[in-house]
Tab-separated table of C-alpha atoms and ligand atoms in Angstrom:
chain	number	residue	atom	x	y	z
V	1	UNK	CA	94.315	130.187	98.259
V	2	UNK	CA	93.114	128.456	95.075
V	3	UNK	CA	90.439	125.808	95.712
V	4	UNK	CA	91.979	122.318	95.378
V	5	UNK	CA	90.508	119.912	92.835
V	6	UNK	CA	92.026	116.435	92.909
V	7	UNK	CA	91.972	113.830	90.138
V	8	UNK	CA	92.711	110.206	91.043
V	9	UNK	CA	93.659	107.581	88.440
V	10	UNK	CA	93.061	103.915	89.313
V	11	UNK	CA	90.576	105.146	91.933
V	12	UNK	CA	88.688	101.842	92.168
V	13	UNK	CA	91.671	99.626	93.028
V	14	UNK	CA	92.702	98.457	96.512
V	15	UNK	CA	94.429	101.704	97.509
V	16	UNK	CA	92.121	103.965	95.494
V	17	UNK	CA	88.932	102.661	97.133
V	18	UNK	CA	90.172	103.753	100.561
V	19	UNK	CA	92.167	106.818	99.511
V	20	UNK	CA	89.388	108.325	97.368
V	21	UNK	CA	86.968	108.038	100.291
V	22	UNK	CA	89.518	109.656	102.619
V	23	UNK	CA	90.061	112.528	100.161
V	24	UNK	CA	86.273	113.030	99.860
V	25	UNK	CA	86.000	113.137	103.655
V	26	UNK	CA	88.855	115.626	103.882
V	27	UNK	CA	88.167	117.962	100.952
V	28	UNK	CA	84.477	117.351	100.124
V	29	UNK	CA	82.829	115.525	97.204
V	30	UNK	CA	83.026	118.543	94.872
V	31	UNK	CA	86.819	118.639	95.181
V	32	UNK	CA	87.425	115.062	93.983
V	33	UNK	CA	87.264	113.383	90.556
V	34	UNK	CA	87.673	109.590	90.674
V	35	UNK	CA	88.742	107.942	87.407
V	36	UNK	CA	89.510	104.365	86.392
V	37	UNK	CA	89.225	101.970	83.442
V	38	UNK	CA	85.998	100.649	84.944
V	39	UNK	CA	83.977	102.782	87.297
V	40	UNK	CA	81.333	101.874	89.871
V	41	UNK	CA	78.643	103.849	91.628
V	42	UNK	CA	80.496	103.935	94.926
V	43	UNK	CA	81.594	107.463	95.758
V	44	UNK	CA	79.738	110.734	96.284
V	45	UNK	CA	82.255	112.571	94.054
V	46	UNK	CA	82.365	112.779	90.239
V	47	UNK	CA	83.455	109.497	88.635
V	48	UNK	CA	84.755	109.383	85.067
V	49	UNK	CA	85.858	106.410	82.969
V	50	UNK	CA	89.448	107.037	81.911
V	51	UNK	CA	92.187	104.929	80.381
V	52	UNK	CA	95.266	106.700	81.703
V	53	UNK	CA	97.297	105.572	78.669
V	54	UNK	CA	95.186	108.076	76.685
V	55	UNK	CA	96.911	111.425	77.202
V	56	UNK	CA	94.303	113.420	75.243
V	57	UNK	CA	91.461	112.054	77.372
V	58	UNK	CA	93.404	112.767	80.577
V	59	UNK	CA	94.221	116.292	79.398
V	60	UNK	CA	90.562	116.981	78.551
V	61	UNK	CA	89.346	115.925	82.017
V	62	UNK	CA	92.067	117.993	83.713
V	63	UNK	CA	91.052	121.098	81.731
V	64	UNK	CA	87.297	120.604	82.033
V	65	UNK	CA	87.409	119.854	85.750
V	66	UNK	CA	90.062	122.514	86.520
V	67	UNK	CA	92.238	119.940	88.299
V	68	UNK	CA	94.981	121.253	90.610
V	69	UNK	CA	96.444	117.959	91.931
V	70	UNK	CA	96.744	114.392	90.565
V	71	UNK	CA	97.084	111.186	92.587
V	72	UNK	CA	98.279	108.626	90.043
V	73	UNK	CA	97.423	105.130	91.285
V	74	UNK	CA	96.843	103.197	88.023
V	75	UNK	CA	99.469	100.468	87.575
V	76	UNK	CA	100.053	96.746	87.083
V	77	UNK	CA	101.419	95.275	90.329
V	78	UNK	CA	104.382	92.996	91.085
V	79	UNK	CA	103.090	89.438	90.679
V	80	UNK	CA	100.901	90.187	87.653
V	81	UNK	CA	103.772	92.243	86.260
V	82	UNK	CA	106.028	89.185	86.035
V	83	UNK	CA	103.393	87.471	83.873
V	84	UNK	CA	103.125	90.513	81.587
V	85	UNK	CA	106.560	92.181	81.721
V	86	UNK	CA	106.443	94.330	78.578
V	87	UNK	CA	102.839	95.346	79.109
V	88	UNK	CA	103.658	96.271	82.719
V	89	UNK	CA	106.630	98.412	81.714
V	90	UNK	CA	104.508	100.096	79.020
V	91	UNK	CA	101.483	100.738	81.202
V	92	UNK	CA	103.272	101.814	84.366
V	93	UNK	CA	105.575	104.192	82.542
V	94	UNK	CA	103.277	105.580	79.875
V	95	UNK	CA	100.505	106.402	82.361
V	96	UNK	CA	102.874	108.179	84.756
V	97	UNK	CA	104.502	109.990	81.875
V	98	UNK	CA	101.061	111.150	80.699
V	99	UNK	CA	100.276	112.404	84.198
V	100	UNK	CA	103.585	114.304	84.413
V	101	UNK	CA	103.163	115.885	80.989
V	102	UNK	CA	99.525	116.850	81.545
V	103	UNK	CA	100.509	118.283	84.930
V	104	UNK	CA	103.305	120.321	83.356
V	105	UNK	CA	101.142	121.602	80.495
V	106	UNK	CA	98.238	122.569	82.759
V	107	UNK	CA	100.300	124.182	85.476
V	108	UNK	CA	99.286	121.581	88.065
V	109	UNK	CA	101.245	122.119	91.231
V	110	UNK	CA	101.288	118.759	92.981
V	111	UNK	CA	101.368	115.085	91.934
V	112	UNK	CA	101.345	111.933	94.077
V	113	UNK	CA	103.154	108.824	92.816
V	114	UNK	CA	102.872	105.583	94.811
V	115	UNK	CA	106.231	103.898	94.709
V	116	UNK	CA	106.924	100.562	96.381
V	117	UNK	CA	109.369	98.474	98.403
V	118	UNK	CA	109.829	96.706	95.029
V	119	UNK	CA	112.375	99.425	94.154
V	120	UNK	CA	114.837	97.353	96.222
V	121	UNK	CA	116.498	94.129	95.109
V	122	UNK	CA	117.968	90.985	96.721
V	123	UNK	CA	120.963	92.920	98.106
V	124	UNK	CA	118.439	94.744	100.339
V	125	UNK	CA	116.953	91.535	101.849
V	126	UNK	CA	117.728	92.599	105.391
V	127	UNK	CA	116.278	94.581	108.286
V	128	UNK	CA	115.974	98.364	108.544
V	129	UNK	CA	116.917	99.068	104.937
V	130	UNK	CA	117.651	102.787	104.552
V	131	UNK	CA	115.761	105.100	102.206
V	132	UNK	CA	118.957	105.803	100.263
V	133	UNK	CA	120.031	102.134	99.995
V	134	UNK	CA	120.992	101.115	96.423
V	135	UNK	CA	118.016	100.359	94.147
V	136	UNK	CA	118.598	97.070	92.296
V	137	UNK	CA	115.091	95.732	91.533
V	138	UNK	CA	114.698	92.338	89.882
V	139	UNK	CA	111.007	92.634	88.920
V	140	UNK	CA	109.687	94.660	86.003
V	141	UNK	CA	107.290	96.307	88.461
V	142	UNK	CA	110.208	97.380	90.655
V	143	UNK	CA	112.121	98.678	87.632
V	144	UNK	CA	109.079	100.741	86.632
V	145	UNK	CA	108.839	102.223	90.151
V	146	UNK	CA	112.541	103.156	90.186
V	147	UNK	CA	112.071	104.809	86.775
V	148	UNK	CA	109.002	106.593	88.180
V	149	UNK	CA	111.016	107.999	91.081
V	150	UNK	CA	113.691	109.214	88.631
V	151	UNK	CA	111.064	110.894	86.439
V	152	UNK	CA	109.531	112.506	89.518
V	153	UNK	CA	112.929	113.971	90.407
V	154	UNK	CA	113.463	115.120	86.806
V	155	UNK	CA	110.130	116.971	86.551
V	156	UNK	CA	110.781	118.524	89.916
V	157	UNK	CA	114.214	119.821	88.942
V	158	UNK	CA	113.401	120.796	85.393
V	159	UNK	CA	109.830	122.107	85.684
V	160	UNK	CA	109.446	122.737	89.407
V	161	UNK	CA	106.598	120.187	89.479
V	162	UNK	CA	106.073	119.056	93.069
V	163	UNK	CA	105.920	115.244	92.717
V	164	UNK	CA	105.856	113.306	95.989
V	165	UNK	CA	106.485	109.552	96.276
V	166	UNK	CA	105.872	107.042	99.066
V	167	UNK	CA	107.326	103.544	98.914
V	168	UNK	CA	104.376	101.545	100.212
V	169	UNK	CA	104.980	98.080	101.599
V	170	UNK	CA	102.188	95.459	101.240
V	171	UNK	CA	98.872	97.178	101.976
V	172	UNK	CA	96.266	95.424	104.106
V	173	UNK	CA	92.656	96.528	103.871
V	174	UNK	CA	89.102	95.238	104.212
V	175	UNK	CA	87.476	97.691	101.767
V	176	UNK	CA	88.431	95.809	98.582
V	177	UNK	CA	90.525	92.920	97.357
V	178	UNK	CA	94.124	93.465	96.252
V	179	UNK	CA	94.990	93.433	92.556
V	180	UNK	CA	97.945	91.121	91.829
V	181	UNK	CA	100.745	91.970	94.256
V	182	UNK	CA	103.163	89.651	96.090
V	183	UNK	CA	101.754	90.588	99.504
V	184	UNK	CA	98.095	89.839	98.594
V	185	UNK	CA	98.114	86.741	100.840
V	186	UNK	CA	98.000	89.000	103.903
V	187	UNK	CA	94.529	90.238	102.841
V	188	UNK	CA	93.285	86.926	101.465
V	189	UNK	CA	94.057	85.111	104.744
V	190	UNK	CA	91.546	87.314	106.618
V	191	UNK	CA	88.761	86.548	104.116
V	192	UNK	CA	89.442	82.816	104.504
V	193	UNK	CA	89.484	83.108	108.300
V	194	UNK	CA	86.165	84.986	108.400
V	195	UNK	CA	84.515	82.556	105.981
V	196	UNK	CA	85.688	79.460	107.871
V	197	UNK	CA	87.812	78.265	104.930
V	198	UNK	CA	91.291	76.702	104.865
V	199	UNK	CA	94.143	78.965	103.899
V	200	UNK	CA	96.924	77.961	101.536
V	201	UNK	CA	99.871	80.373	101.544
V	202	UNK	CA	101.889	80.857	98.348
V	203	UNK	CA	104.804	82.101	100.502
V	204	UNK	CA	106.871	79.979	102.901
V	205	UNK	CA	105.749	80.238	106.508
V	206	UNK	CA	108.774	82.226	107.678
V	207	UNK	CA	109.015	84.789	104.843
V	208	UNK	CA	108.872	88.158	106.553
V	209	UNK	CA	107.884	91.227	104.555
V	210	UNK	CA	107.050	94.846	105.395
V	211	UNK	CA	103.295	95.562	105.519
V	212	UNK	CA	101.031	98.469	106.412
V	213	UNK	CA	97.420	98.671	107.495
V	214	UNK	CA	95.417	100.842	105.087
V	215	UNK	CA	94.488	103.485	107.695
V	216	UNK	CA	98.190	104.094	108.304
V	217	UNK	CA	98.874	104.153	104.540
V	218	UNK	CA	96.150	106.794	104.050
V	219	UNK	CA	97.437	108.827	106.990
V	220	UNK	CA	100.982	108.738	105.575
V	221	UNK	CA	99.743	109.783	102.128
V	222	UNK	CA	97.733	112.737	103.413
V	223	UNK	CA	100.554	113.806	105.742
V	224	UNK	CA	103.101	113.683	102.917
V	225	UNK	CA	100.880	115.604	100.501
V	226	UNK	CA	100.063	118.297	103.068
V	227	UNK	CA	103.618	118.830	104.299
V	228	UNK	CA	105.100	122.206	103.328
V	229	UNK	CA	107.219	122.009	100.184
V	230	UNK	CA	110.385	122.960	102.109
V	231	UNK	CA	109.940	119.884	104.345
V	232	UNK	CA	110.178	117.501	101.398
V	233	UNK	CA	113.811	116.628	100.860
V	234	UNK	CA	113.554	113.057	99.588
V	235	UNK	CA	111.989	111.727	96.380
V	236	UNK	CA	111.060	108.173	97.435
V	237	UNK	CA	110.225	107.869	101.139
V	238	UNK	CA	110.438	104.520	102.966
V	239	UNK	CA	107.618	104.022	105.479
V	240	UNK	CA	107.729	101.177	107.974
V	241	UNK	CA	104.624	99.903	109.715
V	242	UNK	CA	104.786	96.175	110.439
V	243	UNK	CA	106.939	93.266	109.345
V	244	UNK	CA	105.658	89.711	109.704
V	245	UNK	CA	105.662	86.273	108.066
V	246	UNK	CA	102.641	84.135	107.088
V	247	UNK	CA	102.967	82.020	110.255
V	248	UNK	CA	103.196	85.109	112.466
V	249	UNK	CA	100.023	86.475	110.855
V	250	UNK	CA	98.334	83.082	111.268
V	251	UNK	CA	99.208	83.083	114.974
V	252	UNK	CA	97.820	86.615	115.343
V	253	UNK	CA	94.509	85.504	113.760
V	254	UNK	CA	94.390	82.275	115.827
V	255	UNK	CA	94.231	84.412	118.967
V	256	UNK	CA	90.648	85.270	117.853
V	257	UNK	CA	89.827	82.209	115.669
V	258	UNK	CA	91.706	79.312	117.358
V	259	UNK	CA	90.705	76.573	114.892
V	260	UNK	CA	91.884	78.500	111.813
V	261	UNK	CA	94.795	76.722	110.073
V	262	UNK	CA	97.095	77.234	107.097
V	263	UNK	CA	99.234	75.175	104.739
V	264	UNK	CA	102.208	76.436	102.762
V	265	UNK	CA	102.779	75.872	99.050
V	266	UNK	CA	105.298	78.436	97.770
V	267	UNK	CA	104.965	79.444	94.106
V	268	UNK	CA	106.713	81.972	91.805
V	269	UNK	CA	105.878	84.797	94.231
V	270	UNK	CA	108.335	83.358	96.784
V	271	UNK	CA	111.285	84.552	94.654
V	272	UNK	CA	109.783	88.050	94.418
V	273	UNK	CA	109.266	88.175	98.195
V	274	UNK	CA	112.864	87.093	98.791
V	275	UNK	CA	114.094	89.979	96.636
V	276	UNK	CA	112.552	92.593	98.951
V	277	UNK	CA	113.577	94.031	102.350
V	278	UNK	CA	112.457	92.439	105.631
V	279	UNK	CA	111.907	95.846	107.197
V	280	UNK	CA	112.688	99.473	106.432
V	281	UNK	CA	114.384	102.366	108.107
V	282	UNK	CA	111.984	105.289	107.640
V	283	UNK	CA	113.893	108.025	109.432
V	284	UNK	CA	113.521	110.681	106.676
V	285	UNK	CA	109.701	110.251	106.662
V	286	UNK	CA	109.574	110.510	110.466
V	287	UNK	CA	111.910	113.495	110.649
V	288	UNK	CA	110.858	115.467	107.563
V	289	UNK	CA	107.057	115.260	107.815
V	290	UNK	CA	106.223	113.439	111.029
V	291	UNK	CA	105.325	109.882	109.914
V	292	UNK	CA	104.283	107.598	112.785
V	293	UNK	CA	102.266	104.393	112.294
V	294	UNK	CA	99.380	103.592	114.647
V	295	UNK	CA	98.688	99.913	113.919
V	296	UNK	CA	100.689	96.987	115.282
V	297	UNK	CA	99.976	93.371	114.298
V	298	UNK	CA	97.370	92.715	116.986
V	299	UNK	CA	95.504	95.989	116.453
V	300	UNK	CA	95.436	95.439	112.692
V	301	UNK	CA	94.244	91.837	113.104
V	302	UNK	CA	91.394	92.868	115.410
V	303	UNK	CA	90.334	95.649	113.046
V	304	UNK	CA	90.437	93.459	109.906
V	305	UNK	CA	88.392	90.692	111.552
V	306	UNK	CA	85.874	93.181	112.947
V	307	UNK	CA	85.401	95.064	109.661
V	308	UNK	CA	85.145	91.923	107.513
V	309	UNK	CA	82.630	90.413	109.937
V	310	UNK	CA	80.539	93.621	109.697
V	311	UNK	CA	80.735	93.505	105.870
V	312	UNK	CA	79.600	89.869	105.875
V	313	UNK	CA	76.474	90.547	107.922
J	1	LIG	P1	95.050	97.722	92.147
J	1	LIG	O1	95.527	96.748	91.117
J	1	LIG	O2	94.129	97.262	93.197
J	1	LIG	O3	94.385	98.966	91.421
J	1	LIG	C1	94.932	99.554	90.279
J	1	LIG	C2	93.819	100.259	89.547
J	1	LIG	O4	94.368	100.821	88.358
J	1	LIG	C3	92.682	99.308	89.122
J	1	LIG	O5	91.441	99.783	89.581
J	1	LIG	C4	92.767	99.309	87.601
J	1	LIG	O6	91.494	99.231	86.967
J	1	LIG	C5	93.427	100.659	87.335
J	1	LIG	N1	94.066	100.698	86.032
J	1	LIG	C6	94.844	99.757	85.464
J	1	LIG	N2	95.198	100.162	84.218
J	1	LIG	C7	94.645	101.384	84.024
J	1	LIG	C8	94.652	102.305	82.955
J	1	LIG	N3	95.278	102.043	81.804
J	1	LIG	N4	93.969	103.455	83.105
J	1	LIG	C9	93.308	103.729	84.246
J	1	LIG	N5	93.253	102.889	85.291
J	1	LIG	C10	93.914	101.722	85.170
J	1	LIG	O7	96.352	98.396	92.774
J	1	LIG	P2	96.466	99.135	94.189
J	1	LIG	O8	96.873	98.141	95.168
J	1	LIG	O9	95.284	99.971	94.426
J	1	LIG	O10	97.736	100.040	93.904
J	1	LIG	C11	97.629	101.426	93.614
J	1	LIG	C12	99.022	101.979	93.451
J	1	LIG	O11	99.748	101.768	94.674
J	1	LIG	C13	99.832	101.310	92.352
J	1	LIG	O12	100.598	102.261	91.681
J	1	LIG	C14	100.724	100.352	93.097
J	1	LIG	O13	101.911	100.117	92.413
J	1	LIG	C15	100.954	101.087	94.396
J	1	LIG	N6	101.292	100.169	95.495
J	1	LIG	C16	100.377	99.303	95.991
J	1	LIG	C17	100.735	98.419	96.999
J	1	LIG	C18	99.756	97.428	97.578
J	1	LIG	O14	100.131	96.630	98.433
J	1	LIG	N7	98.491	97.458	97.185
J	1	LIG	C19	102.042	98.441	97.506
J	1	LIG	C20	102.967	99.316	96.961
J	1	LIG	C21	102.575	100.200	95.958
């Protein structure tokens, strides 16, 4: 079998920091090329500065490095996207389009596209929302992810390009800070708790949203990408890990830090949160490629507090 060589765009963001390391561990440093607008000396693999809006630059790296797979993570996220709607549409679509075209022209076999629960709209604000529920997003970010899923399907049908998409919920990790999403509070709260600071939530205390601990997100991504092609029958897979509200997360943290408190001052992100599902039905992911989360709220809370404490010292 041909040796895999994987290029990651947006490799130094919240997901990329953890996923790139997991791919290095799995495939070895020589098999990975981490790219981003700004790069740091953080990984043992090759790191290359790349603006993914530049198709010529992307094409050159793919040819030079003999890339066989692309994980396309570069994007503007939901909350920031509402401040910069046209820029978000442009960036999210043009970069994915560049990845698809470069993949097609260079005979790349497999592409990963991170979709999001933002593909759903207010009519899906309920529990156990099915993978094939209607997609009526009301954020520009969500619209760009729906378009991305459609383009993935198109390149698959037309050019036999194997593009796989996961609809991540809010991702919770200790490795790096999140980059402008609506679920960022669920990472920020842990940093405040560890540093003995007060926490002010920009969501109402009872606003439940789907979330996923990063280890589970990485596991799901690797499982999806390694599944045999015949097993993949769905373009955008729902994956459900946890669903909780700010006050439920606060209570989970207070079990270990009893004097930690929070106040609630909802801002513009409240409307975005209320346009998304409370929880997801992820039956296709479970049945087609064996998805099963490992982290519940308490296990995730313990792990986040432990890892952030270690980082602090
Ligand atoms: P992030 O904002 O932390 O990281 C995005 C990275 O993309 C950054 O490092 C940024 O420098 C890079 N980038 C931006 N513009 C670029 C460009 N023109 N060229 C190259 N790189 C560029 O985001 P993240 O949380 O790591 O998200 C990664 C992917 O996962 C995104 O597509 C996002 O939509 C998706 N996702 C994330 C979450 C979450 O909770 N973090 C949830 C659902 C989906």
